[in-house]
Coordinates of C-alpha atoms and ligand atoms in Angstrom, one line a residue:
X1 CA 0.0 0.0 0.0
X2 CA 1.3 3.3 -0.8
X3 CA -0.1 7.2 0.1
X4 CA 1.0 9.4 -2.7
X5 CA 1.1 12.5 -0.4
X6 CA 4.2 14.9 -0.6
X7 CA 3.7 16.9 2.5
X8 CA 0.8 18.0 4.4
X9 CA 0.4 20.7 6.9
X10 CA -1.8 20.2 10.1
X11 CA -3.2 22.3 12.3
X12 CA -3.0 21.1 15.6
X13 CA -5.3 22.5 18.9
X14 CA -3.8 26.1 19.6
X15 CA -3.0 26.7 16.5
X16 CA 0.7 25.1 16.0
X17 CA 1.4 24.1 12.5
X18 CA 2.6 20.2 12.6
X19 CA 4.6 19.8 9.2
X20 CA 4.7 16.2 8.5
X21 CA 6.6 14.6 5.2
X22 CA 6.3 11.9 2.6
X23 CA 8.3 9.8 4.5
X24 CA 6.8 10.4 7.7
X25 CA 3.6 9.9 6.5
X26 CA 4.8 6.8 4.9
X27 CA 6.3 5.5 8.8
X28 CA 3.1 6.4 9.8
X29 CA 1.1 4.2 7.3
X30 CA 3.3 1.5 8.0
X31 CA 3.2 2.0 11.7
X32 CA -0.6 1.0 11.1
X33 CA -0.9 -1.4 8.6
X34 CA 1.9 -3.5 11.2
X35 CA -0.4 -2.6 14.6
X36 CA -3.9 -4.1 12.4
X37 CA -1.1 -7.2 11.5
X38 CA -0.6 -7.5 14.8
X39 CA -4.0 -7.3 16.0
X40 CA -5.7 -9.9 13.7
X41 CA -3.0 -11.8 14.4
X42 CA -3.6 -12.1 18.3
X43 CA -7.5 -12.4 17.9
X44 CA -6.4 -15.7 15.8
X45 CA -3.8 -16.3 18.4
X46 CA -7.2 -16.1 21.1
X47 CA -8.9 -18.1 19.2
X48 CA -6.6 -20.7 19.1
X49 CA -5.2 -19.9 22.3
X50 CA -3.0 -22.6 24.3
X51 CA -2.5 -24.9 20.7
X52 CA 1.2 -24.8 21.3
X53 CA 0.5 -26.3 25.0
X54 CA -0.5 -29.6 25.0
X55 CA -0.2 -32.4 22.2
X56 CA -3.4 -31.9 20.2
X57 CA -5.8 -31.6 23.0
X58 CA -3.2 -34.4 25.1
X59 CA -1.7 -32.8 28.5
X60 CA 0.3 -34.6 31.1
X61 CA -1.8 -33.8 34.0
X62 CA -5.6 -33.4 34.6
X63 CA -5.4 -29.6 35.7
X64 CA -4.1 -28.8 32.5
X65 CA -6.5 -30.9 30.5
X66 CA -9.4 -29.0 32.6
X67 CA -7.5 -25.8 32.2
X68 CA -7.2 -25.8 28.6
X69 CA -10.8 -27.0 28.2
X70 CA -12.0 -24.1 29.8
X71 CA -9.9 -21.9 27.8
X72 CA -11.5 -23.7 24.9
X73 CA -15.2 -23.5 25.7
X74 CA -15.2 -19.4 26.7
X75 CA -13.4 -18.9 23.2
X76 CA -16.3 -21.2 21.5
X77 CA -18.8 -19.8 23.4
X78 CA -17.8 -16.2 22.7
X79 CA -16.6 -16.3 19.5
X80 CA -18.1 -18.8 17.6
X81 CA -21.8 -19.0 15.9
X82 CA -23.9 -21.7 16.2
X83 CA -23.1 -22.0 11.8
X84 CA -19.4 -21.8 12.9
X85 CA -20.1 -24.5 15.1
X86 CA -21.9 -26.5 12.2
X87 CA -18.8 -26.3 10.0
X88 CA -16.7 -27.4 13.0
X89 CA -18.7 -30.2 13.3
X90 CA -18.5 -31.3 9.2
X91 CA -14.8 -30.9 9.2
X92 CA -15.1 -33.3 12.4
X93 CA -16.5 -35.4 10.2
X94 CA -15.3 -35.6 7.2
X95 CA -11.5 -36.2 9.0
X96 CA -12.3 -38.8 11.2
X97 CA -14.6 -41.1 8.7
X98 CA -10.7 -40.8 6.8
X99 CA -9.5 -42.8 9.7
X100 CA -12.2 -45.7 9.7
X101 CA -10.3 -48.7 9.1
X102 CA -7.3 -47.6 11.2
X103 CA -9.5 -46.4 14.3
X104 CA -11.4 -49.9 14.1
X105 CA -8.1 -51.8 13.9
X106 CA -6.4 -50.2 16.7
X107 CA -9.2 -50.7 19.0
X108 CA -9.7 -54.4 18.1
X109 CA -5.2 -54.5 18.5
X110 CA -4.9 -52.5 22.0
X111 CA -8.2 -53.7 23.5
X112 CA -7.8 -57.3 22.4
X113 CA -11.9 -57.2 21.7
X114 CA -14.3 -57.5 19.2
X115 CA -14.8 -57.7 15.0
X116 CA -12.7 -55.3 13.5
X117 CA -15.6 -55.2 10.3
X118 CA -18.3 -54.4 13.0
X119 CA -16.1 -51.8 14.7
X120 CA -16.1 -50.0 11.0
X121 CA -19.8 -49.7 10.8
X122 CA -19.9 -48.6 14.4
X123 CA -17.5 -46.5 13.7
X124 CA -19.7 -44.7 10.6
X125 CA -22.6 -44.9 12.6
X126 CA -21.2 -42.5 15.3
X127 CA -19.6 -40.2 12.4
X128 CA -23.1 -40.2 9.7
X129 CA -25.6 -40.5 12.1
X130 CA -24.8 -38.4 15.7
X131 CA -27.3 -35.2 15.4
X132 CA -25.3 -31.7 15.4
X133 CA -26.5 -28.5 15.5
X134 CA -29.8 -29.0 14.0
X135 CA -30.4 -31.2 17.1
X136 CA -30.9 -27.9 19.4
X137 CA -34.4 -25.9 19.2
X138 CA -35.1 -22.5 20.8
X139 CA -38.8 -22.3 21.4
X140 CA -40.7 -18.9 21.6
X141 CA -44.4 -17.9 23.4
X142 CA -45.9 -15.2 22.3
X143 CA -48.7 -13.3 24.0
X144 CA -50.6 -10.2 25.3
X145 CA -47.8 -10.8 28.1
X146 CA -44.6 -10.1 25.6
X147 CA -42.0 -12.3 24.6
X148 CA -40.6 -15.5 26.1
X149 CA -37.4 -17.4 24.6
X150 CA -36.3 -20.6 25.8
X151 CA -33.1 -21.6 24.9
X152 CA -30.6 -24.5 25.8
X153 CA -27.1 -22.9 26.4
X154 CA -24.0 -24.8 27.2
X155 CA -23.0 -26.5 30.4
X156 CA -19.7 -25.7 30.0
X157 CA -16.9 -28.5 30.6
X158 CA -18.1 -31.6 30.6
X159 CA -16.4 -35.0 32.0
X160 CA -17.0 -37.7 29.7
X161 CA -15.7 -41.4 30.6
X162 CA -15.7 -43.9 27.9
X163 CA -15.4 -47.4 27.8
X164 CA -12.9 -49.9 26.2
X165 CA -16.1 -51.8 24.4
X166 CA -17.0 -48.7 22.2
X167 CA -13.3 -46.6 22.4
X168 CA -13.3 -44.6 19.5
X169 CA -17.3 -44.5 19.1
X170 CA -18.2 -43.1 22.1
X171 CA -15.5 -40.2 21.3
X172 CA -16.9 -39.3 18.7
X173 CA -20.3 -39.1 19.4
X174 CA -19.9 -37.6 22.7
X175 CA -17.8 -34.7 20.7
X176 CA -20.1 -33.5 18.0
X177 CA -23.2 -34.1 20.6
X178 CA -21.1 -31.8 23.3
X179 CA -19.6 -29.3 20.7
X180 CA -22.8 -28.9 19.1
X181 CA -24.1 -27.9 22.2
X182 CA -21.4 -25.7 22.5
X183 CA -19.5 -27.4 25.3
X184 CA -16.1 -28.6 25.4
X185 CA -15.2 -32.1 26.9
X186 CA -12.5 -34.0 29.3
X187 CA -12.2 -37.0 28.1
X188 CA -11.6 -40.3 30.3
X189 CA -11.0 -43.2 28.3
X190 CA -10.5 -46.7 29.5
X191 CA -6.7 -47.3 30.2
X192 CA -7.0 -50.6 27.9
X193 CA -7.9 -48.5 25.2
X194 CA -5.5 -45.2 25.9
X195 CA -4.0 -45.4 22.6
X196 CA -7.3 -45.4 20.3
X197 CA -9.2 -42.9 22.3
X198 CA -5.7 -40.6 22.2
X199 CA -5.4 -41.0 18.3
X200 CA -8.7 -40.0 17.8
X201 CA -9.0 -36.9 19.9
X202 CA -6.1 -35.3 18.2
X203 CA -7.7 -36.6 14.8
X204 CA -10.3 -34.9 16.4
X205 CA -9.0 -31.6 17.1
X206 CA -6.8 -31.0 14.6
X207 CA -9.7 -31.1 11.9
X208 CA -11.5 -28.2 14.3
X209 CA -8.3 -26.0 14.0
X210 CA -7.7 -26.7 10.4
X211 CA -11.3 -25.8 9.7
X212 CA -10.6 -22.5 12.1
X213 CA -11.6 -23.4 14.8
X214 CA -10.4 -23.2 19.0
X215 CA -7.5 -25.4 20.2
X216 CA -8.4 -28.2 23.0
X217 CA -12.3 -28.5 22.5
X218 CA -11.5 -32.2 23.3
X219 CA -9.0 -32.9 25.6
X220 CA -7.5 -35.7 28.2
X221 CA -4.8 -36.9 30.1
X222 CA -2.0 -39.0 27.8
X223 CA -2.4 -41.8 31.0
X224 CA -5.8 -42.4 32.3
X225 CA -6.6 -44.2 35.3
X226 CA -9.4 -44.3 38.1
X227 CA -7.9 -41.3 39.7
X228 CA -7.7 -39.0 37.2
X229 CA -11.6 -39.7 36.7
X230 CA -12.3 -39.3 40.4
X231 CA -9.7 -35.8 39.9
X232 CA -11.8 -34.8 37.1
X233 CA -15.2 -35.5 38.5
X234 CA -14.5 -33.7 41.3
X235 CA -13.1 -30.4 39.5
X236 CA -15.2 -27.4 40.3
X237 CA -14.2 -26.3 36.7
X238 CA -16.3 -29.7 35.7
X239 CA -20.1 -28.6 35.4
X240 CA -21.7 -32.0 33.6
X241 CA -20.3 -35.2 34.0
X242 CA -21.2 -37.7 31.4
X243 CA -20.7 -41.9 32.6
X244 CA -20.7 -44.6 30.2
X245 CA -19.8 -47.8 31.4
X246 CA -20.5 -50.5 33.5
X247 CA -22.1 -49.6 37.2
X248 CA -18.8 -48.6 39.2
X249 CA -18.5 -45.7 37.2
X250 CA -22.3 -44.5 37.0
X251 CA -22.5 -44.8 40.6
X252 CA -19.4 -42.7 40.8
X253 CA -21.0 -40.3 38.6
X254 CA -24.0 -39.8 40.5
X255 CA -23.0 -39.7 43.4
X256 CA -20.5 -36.2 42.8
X257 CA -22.9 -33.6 43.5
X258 CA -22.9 -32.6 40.1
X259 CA -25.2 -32.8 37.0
X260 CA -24.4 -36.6 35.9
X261 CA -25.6 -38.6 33.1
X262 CA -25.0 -42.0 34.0
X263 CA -24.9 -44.3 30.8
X264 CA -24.8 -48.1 32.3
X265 CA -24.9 -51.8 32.0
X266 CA -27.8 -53.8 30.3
X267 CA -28.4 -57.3 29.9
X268 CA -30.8 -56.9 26.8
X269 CA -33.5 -60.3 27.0
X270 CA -34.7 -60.9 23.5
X271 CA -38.4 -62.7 23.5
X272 CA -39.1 -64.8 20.6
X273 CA -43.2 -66.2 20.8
X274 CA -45.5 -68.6 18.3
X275 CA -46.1 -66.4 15.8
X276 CA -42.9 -65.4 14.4
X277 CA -41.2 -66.7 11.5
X278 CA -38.6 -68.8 13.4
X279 CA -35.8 -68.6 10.4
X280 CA -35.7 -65.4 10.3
X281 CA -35.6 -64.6 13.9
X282 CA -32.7 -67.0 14.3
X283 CA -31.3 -65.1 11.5
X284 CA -31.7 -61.4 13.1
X285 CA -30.7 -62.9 16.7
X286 CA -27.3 -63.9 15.7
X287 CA -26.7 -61.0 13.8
X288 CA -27.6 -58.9 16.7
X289 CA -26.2 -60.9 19.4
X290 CA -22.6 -61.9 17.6
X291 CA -22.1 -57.8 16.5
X292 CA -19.0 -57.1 17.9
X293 CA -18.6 -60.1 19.8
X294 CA -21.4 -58.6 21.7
X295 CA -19.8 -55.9 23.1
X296 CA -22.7 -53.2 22.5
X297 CA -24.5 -52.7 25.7
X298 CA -27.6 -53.2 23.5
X299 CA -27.0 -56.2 22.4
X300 CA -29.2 -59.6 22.9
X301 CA -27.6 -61.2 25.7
X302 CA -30.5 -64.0 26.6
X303 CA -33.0 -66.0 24.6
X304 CA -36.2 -66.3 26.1
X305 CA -38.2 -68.6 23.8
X306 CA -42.2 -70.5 24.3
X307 CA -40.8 -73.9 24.9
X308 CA -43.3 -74.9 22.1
X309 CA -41.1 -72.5 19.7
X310 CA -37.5 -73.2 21.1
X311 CA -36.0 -76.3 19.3
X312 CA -37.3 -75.0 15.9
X313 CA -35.6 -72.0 16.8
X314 CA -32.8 -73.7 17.6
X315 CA -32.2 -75.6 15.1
X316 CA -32.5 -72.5 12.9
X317 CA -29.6 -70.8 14.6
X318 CA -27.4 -73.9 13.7
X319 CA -28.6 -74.0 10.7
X320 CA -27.3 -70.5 10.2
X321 CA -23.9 -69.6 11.7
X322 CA -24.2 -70.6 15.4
X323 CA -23.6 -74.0 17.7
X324 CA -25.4 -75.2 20.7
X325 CA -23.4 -76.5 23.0
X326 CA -24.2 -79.4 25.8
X327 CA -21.0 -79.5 28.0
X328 CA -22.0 -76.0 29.8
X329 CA -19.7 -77.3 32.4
X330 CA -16.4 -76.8 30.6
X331 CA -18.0 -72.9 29.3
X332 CA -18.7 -72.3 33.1
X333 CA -15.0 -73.2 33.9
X334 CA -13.3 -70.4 31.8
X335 CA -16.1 -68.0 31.4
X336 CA -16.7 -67.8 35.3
X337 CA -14.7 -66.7 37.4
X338 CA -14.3 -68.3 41.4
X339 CA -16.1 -65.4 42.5
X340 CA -19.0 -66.3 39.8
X341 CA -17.9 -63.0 38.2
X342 CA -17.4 -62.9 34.7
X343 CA -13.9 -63.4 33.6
X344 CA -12.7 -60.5 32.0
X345 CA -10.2 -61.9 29.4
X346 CA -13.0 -63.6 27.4
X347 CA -15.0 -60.5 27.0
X348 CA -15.4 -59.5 23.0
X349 CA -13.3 -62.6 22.5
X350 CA -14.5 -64.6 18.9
X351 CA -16.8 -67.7 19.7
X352 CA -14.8 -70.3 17.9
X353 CA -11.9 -69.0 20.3
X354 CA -13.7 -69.5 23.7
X355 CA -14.9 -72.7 22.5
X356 CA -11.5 -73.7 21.9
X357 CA -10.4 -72.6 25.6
X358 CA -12.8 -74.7 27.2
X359 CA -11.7 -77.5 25.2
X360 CA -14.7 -77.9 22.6
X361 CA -14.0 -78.1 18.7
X362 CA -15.9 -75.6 16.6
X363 CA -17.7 -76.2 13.4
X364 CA -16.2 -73.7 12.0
X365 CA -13.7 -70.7 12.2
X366 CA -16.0 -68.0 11.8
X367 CA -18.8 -69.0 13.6
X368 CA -20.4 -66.0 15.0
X369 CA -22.6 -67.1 17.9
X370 CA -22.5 -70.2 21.0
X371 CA -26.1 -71.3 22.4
X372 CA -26.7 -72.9 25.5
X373 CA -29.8 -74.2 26.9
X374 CA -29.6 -73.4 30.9
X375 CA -31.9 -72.6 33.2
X376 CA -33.0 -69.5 34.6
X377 CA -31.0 -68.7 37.9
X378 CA -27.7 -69.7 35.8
X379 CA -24.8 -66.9 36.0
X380 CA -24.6 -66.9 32.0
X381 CA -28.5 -65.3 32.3
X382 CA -28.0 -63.1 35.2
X383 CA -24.4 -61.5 34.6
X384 CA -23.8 -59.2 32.0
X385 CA -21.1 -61.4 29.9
X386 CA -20.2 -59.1 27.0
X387 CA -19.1 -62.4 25.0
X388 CA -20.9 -64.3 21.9
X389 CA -21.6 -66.6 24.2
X390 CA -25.6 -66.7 24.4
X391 CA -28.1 -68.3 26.5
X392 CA -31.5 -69.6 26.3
X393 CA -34.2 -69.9 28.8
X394 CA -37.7 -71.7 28.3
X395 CA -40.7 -70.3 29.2
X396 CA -44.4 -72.2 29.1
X397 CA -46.7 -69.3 27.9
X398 CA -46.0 -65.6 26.9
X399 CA -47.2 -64.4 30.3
X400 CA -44.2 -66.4 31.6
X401 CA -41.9 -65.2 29.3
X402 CA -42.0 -61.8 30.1
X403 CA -41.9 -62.7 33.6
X404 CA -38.3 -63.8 32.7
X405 CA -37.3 -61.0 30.6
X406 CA -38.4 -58.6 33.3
X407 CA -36.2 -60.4 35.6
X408 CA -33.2 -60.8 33.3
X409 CA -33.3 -57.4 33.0
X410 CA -32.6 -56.3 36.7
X411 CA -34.6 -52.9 36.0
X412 CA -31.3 -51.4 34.5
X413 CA -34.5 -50.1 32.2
X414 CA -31.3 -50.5 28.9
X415 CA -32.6 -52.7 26.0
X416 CA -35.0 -55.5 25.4
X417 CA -36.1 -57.3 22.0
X418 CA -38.6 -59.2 21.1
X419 CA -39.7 -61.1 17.9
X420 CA -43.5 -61.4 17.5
X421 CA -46.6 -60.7 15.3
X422 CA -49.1 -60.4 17.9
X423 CA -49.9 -57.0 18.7
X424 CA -51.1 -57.6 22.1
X425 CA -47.7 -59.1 22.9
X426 CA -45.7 -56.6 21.4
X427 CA -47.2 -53.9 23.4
X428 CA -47.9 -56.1 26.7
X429 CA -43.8 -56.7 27.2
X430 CA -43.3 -52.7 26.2
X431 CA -45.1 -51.6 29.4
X432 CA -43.7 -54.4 31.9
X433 CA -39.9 -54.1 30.6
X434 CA -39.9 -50.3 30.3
X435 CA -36.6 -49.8 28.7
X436 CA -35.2 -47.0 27.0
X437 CA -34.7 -49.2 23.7
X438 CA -37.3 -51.5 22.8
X439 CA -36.6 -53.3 19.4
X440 CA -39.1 -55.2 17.4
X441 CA -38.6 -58.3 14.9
X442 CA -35.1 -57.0 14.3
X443 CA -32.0 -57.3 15.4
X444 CA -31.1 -55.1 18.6
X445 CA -28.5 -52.6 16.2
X446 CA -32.0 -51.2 14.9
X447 CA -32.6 -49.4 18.4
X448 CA -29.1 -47.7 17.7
X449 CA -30.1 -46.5 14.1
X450 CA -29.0 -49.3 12.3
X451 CA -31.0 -50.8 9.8
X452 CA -33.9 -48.6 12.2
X453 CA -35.0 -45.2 12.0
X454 CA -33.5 -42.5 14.1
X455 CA -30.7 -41.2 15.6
X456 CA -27.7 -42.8 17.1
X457 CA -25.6 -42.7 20.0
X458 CA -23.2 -44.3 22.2
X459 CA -24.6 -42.9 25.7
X460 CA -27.6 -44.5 26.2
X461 CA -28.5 -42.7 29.5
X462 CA -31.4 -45.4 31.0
X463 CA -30.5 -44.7 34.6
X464 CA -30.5 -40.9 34.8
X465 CA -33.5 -41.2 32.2
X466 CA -32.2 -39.0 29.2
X467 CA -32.7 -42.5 26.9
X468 CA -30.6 -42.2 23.5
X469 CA -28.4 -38.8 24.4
X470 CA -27.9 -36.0 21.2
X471 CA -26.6 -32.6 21.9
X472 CA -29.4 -31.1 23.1
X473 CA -29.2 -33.3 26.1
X474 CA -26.4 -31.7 27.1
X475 CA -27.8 -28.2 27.6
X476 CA -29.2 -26.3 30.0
X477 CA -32.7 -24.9 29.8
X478 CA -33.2 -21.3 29.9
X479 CA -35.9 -18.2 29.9
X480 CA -35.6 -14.8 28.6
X481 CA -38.6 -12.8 29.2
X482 CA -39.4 -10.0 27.7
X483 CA -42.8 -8.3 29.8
X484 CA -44.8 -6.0 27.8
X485 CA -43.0 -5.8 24.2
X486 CA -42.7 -7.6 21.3
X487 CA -46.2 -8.5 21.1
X488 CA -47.7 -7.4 17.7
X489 CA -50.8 -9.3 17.4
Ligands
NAD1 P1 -16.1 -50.0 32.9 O1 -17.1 -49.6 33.9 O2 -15.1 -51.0 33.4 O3 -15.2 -48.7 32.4 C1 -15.9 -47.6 31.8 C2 -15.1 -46.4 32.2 O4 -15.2 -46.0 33.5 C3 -13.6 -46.5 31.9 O5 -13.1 -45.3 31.4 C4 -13.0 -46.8 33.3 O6 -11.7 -46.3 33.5 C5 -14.0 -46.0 34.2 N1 -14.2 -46.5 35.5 C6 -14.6 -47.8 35.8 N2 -14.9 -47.9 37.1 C7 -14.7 -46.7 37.7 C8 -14.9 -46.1 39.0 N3 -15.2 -46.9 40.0 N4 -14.6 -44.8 39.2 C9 -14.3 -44.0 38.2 N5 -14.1 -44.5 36.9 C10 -14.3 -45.8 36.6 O7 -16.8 -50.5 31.6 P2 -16.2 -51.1 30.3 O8 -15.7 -52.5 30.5 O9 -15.2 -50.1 29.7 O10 -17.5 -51.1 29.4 C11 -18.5 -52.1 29.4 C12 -19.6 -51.6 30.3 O11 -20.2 -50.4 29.9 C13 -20.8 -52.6 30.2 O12 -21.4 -52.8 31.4 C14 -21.7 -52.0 29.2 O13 -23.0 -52.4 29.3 C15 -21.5 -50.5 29.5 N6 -21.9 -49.7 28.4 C16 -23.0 -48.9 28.5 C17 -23.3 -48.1 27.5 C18 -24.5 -47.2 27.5 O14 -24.7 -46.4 26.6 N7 -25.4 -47.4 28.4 C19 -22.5 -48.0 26.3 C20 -21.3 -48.8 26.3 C21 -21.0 -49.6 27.4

């Protein structure tokens, strides 16, 4: 830029004449155009503030993941629109569904669980079909009265824990739920699955900054353990904590003073009656109940068939890709432990493998599901065992069956199937199982939007009551009033 302006004369207050040059005026010009420089530079600097501390949204200690959060959220809050937010929230996207096959991989690797081709569609199920922006409504009443706007603003920072069966998923729906909503989030992933959840919040972030965005919307600790969630809940910075696991953490979560959604354990019954055809039941069961190994908290983890319908529906399940298995005895050995616990190293483990622990021969490698025909009170119906390992109970009439389910379910209130035609039974085990997910004549990946209409998530909030969580669940409500204006009717 140049000012073609030889030498100009000003008068200043009093009357002194200020004689200022070519050159001067040229300094001067310069002197500006380097201050505005300067100044756009540190509004970009703000807005991006703490990006050189840190590694990507990664900090050695809690107070500097919290501190950087917060940083984070008052820049997003303040300077960013909810549009701003929108594109945010595409670049989010589009990165991270770049990253599919590795993300699914490295789970599967560090967490020693699972299908890594079902951990790909989960994967694109939390990236396609977790709500954003368009998720959060502002609702207006109108009257002789004025004006009244309710709108749901931020919490703030929010403590999200995640667990090692859905790593990377839960990540990445928590994120665009909580960023759409304008918050920013601590993460707390399981320590068996530091590595995935690490790899893809700095996936994570660095698509926010390339698309303009804040530094450290996501962040965590690079080493996660029990106490850095207990530090974290207990943070006054902290204003939402978000639990999903199993019922150690939710507990711990609700019981911090704090606004907590506690995402927990199921143990997801699936009802299959008279009037069904049995093929294609046996078909959607396995399919449901062998996704993932059945790791998804939603998925069918007991059988409760009329004892008229059961062999059929049995024999349709081997006929498909699954094996019933008599010697219960050697299962119970490696799949209990001492305790009558569940033994952890067999959860998300392949059937044919856990077949071959206890010493049986599979029919073949990749068979997807194991029956057994037990009774009710056995510890493979009552515990929660996260493992393609499924078993069916026999009930007399449909009344008893849904006795059964009921009881299966211990009231976590999670998930519950059921494969029927009769109307009257569809809707009679709805009101006594009153979970938040209730799939019909499918398998249970319907109630999380696959292959069903509807949203998905990962936090399926059942005991705090906010069912399938999307951004707006993570707001707070509030009222402007306006008394006496705005009304022009
Ligand atoms: P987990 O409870 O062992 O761990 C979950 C997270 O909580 C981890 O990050 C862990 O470090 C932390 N944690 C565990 N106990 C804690 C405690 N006492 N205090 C503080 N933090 C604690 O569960 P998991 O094995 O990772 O996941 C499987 C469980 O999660 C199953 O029970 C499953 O049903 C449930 N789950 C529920 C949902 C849902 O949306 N409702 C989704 C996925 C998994």
């Amino acid at each position: 830029m140049s000012i073609d302006i030889r030498a100009v004369s000003l008068n200043r207050e009093g009357g002194e004449r200020l004689d200022i040059k070519n050159q001067d005026i040229n300094k001067i010009v310069e002197q500006i155009l380097k201050e505005i420089e300067e100044e756009k530079t540190e509004i970009k600097d703000n807005k991006t503030e703490n990006s050189s501390k840190g590694d990507l949204g990664i900090f050695p200690t809690m107070d500097e993941a919290i501190d950087a959060a917060c940083k984070a959220q008052n820049i997003l809050q303040n300077d960013y629109s909810i549009e701003e937010r929108e594109e945010l929230i595409k670049a989010m996207r589009n990165e991270i569904s770049m990253h599919v096959d590795k993300i699914s991989r490295m789970a599967y690797e560090e967490s020693g669980m699972g299908r890594i081709e079902d951990k790909i569609i989960k994967n694109n199920l939390a990236i396609n079909k977790t709500p954003g922006t368009e998720d959060l409504r502002t609702e207006a009443k109108s009257g002789k009265k004025g004006l009244t706007i309710l709108e749901e603003a931020p919490f703030g920072v929010i403590c999200a824990i995640t667990p090692v069966t859905n790593p990377s998923e839960t990540i990445i729906c928590n994120s665009i739920g909580m960023i759409a909503a304008c918050n920013t989030v601590v993460f707390n992933g399981h320590p068996r699955a530091k590595k995935t959840s690490t790899y893809v919040i700095k996936v994570l972030n660095q698509s926010i900054i390339e698309a303009g965005g804040p530094a450290n919307l996501l962040t965590a600790v690079a080493e996660p353990t029990i106490q850095t969630v207990e530090s974290c809940m207990a943070d006054d910075r902290i204003s939402m904590i978000v639990a999903t696991g199993g019922p150690g953490v939710v507990k711990a979560a609700l019981s911090s003073g704090k606004k907590a959604i506690g995402a927990g354990a199921g143990n997801p019954p699936v009802l299959v009656d008279d009037t069904v055809d049995l093929k294609r039941a046996a078909s959607d069961i396995i399919k449901g109940a062998s996704f993932d190994n059945n790791l998804p908290c939603t998925s069918e983890k007991v059988i409760v068939a009329l004892d008229s319908v059961a062999d059929e529906l049995i024999k349709h399940m081997i006929d498909d890709n699954a094996q019933l298995i008599d010697d219960t005895v050697s299962l119970e050995k490696i799949i209990l432990n001492d305790d009558g616990s569940i033994n952890k190293d067999l959860v998300g483990k392949n059937a044919a493998y856990i077949l071959r622990k206890a010493g049986i021969k599979p029919k073949c490698e990749d068979l997807r599901l194991v029956i057994v025909d037990v009774e009710l009170d056995h510890p493979f119906v009552q515990e929660e065992q996260l493992m393609p390992v499924i078993p069916l109970v026999r009930a007399k009439n449909f009344e008893e069956a849904m006795e059964i389910g009921v009881q299966v379910e211990h009231g976590n209130r999670h998930t519950a199937v059921i494969h029927s035609k009769n109307v009257d039974n569809l809707t009679a085990f709805a009101k006594k199982i009153e979970t938040t997910i209730y799939v019909k004549n499918a398998p249970s990946y319907a109630g999380i939007g696959a292959g069903g209409e509807g949203h998905t998530t990962f936090t399926i909030a059942g005991p705090t009551g906010e069912g399938l969580t999307s951004a707006r669940t993570f707001t707070r409500k509030r009222r402007c009033v306006l008394v006496d204006g705005f009304s022009i009717i």
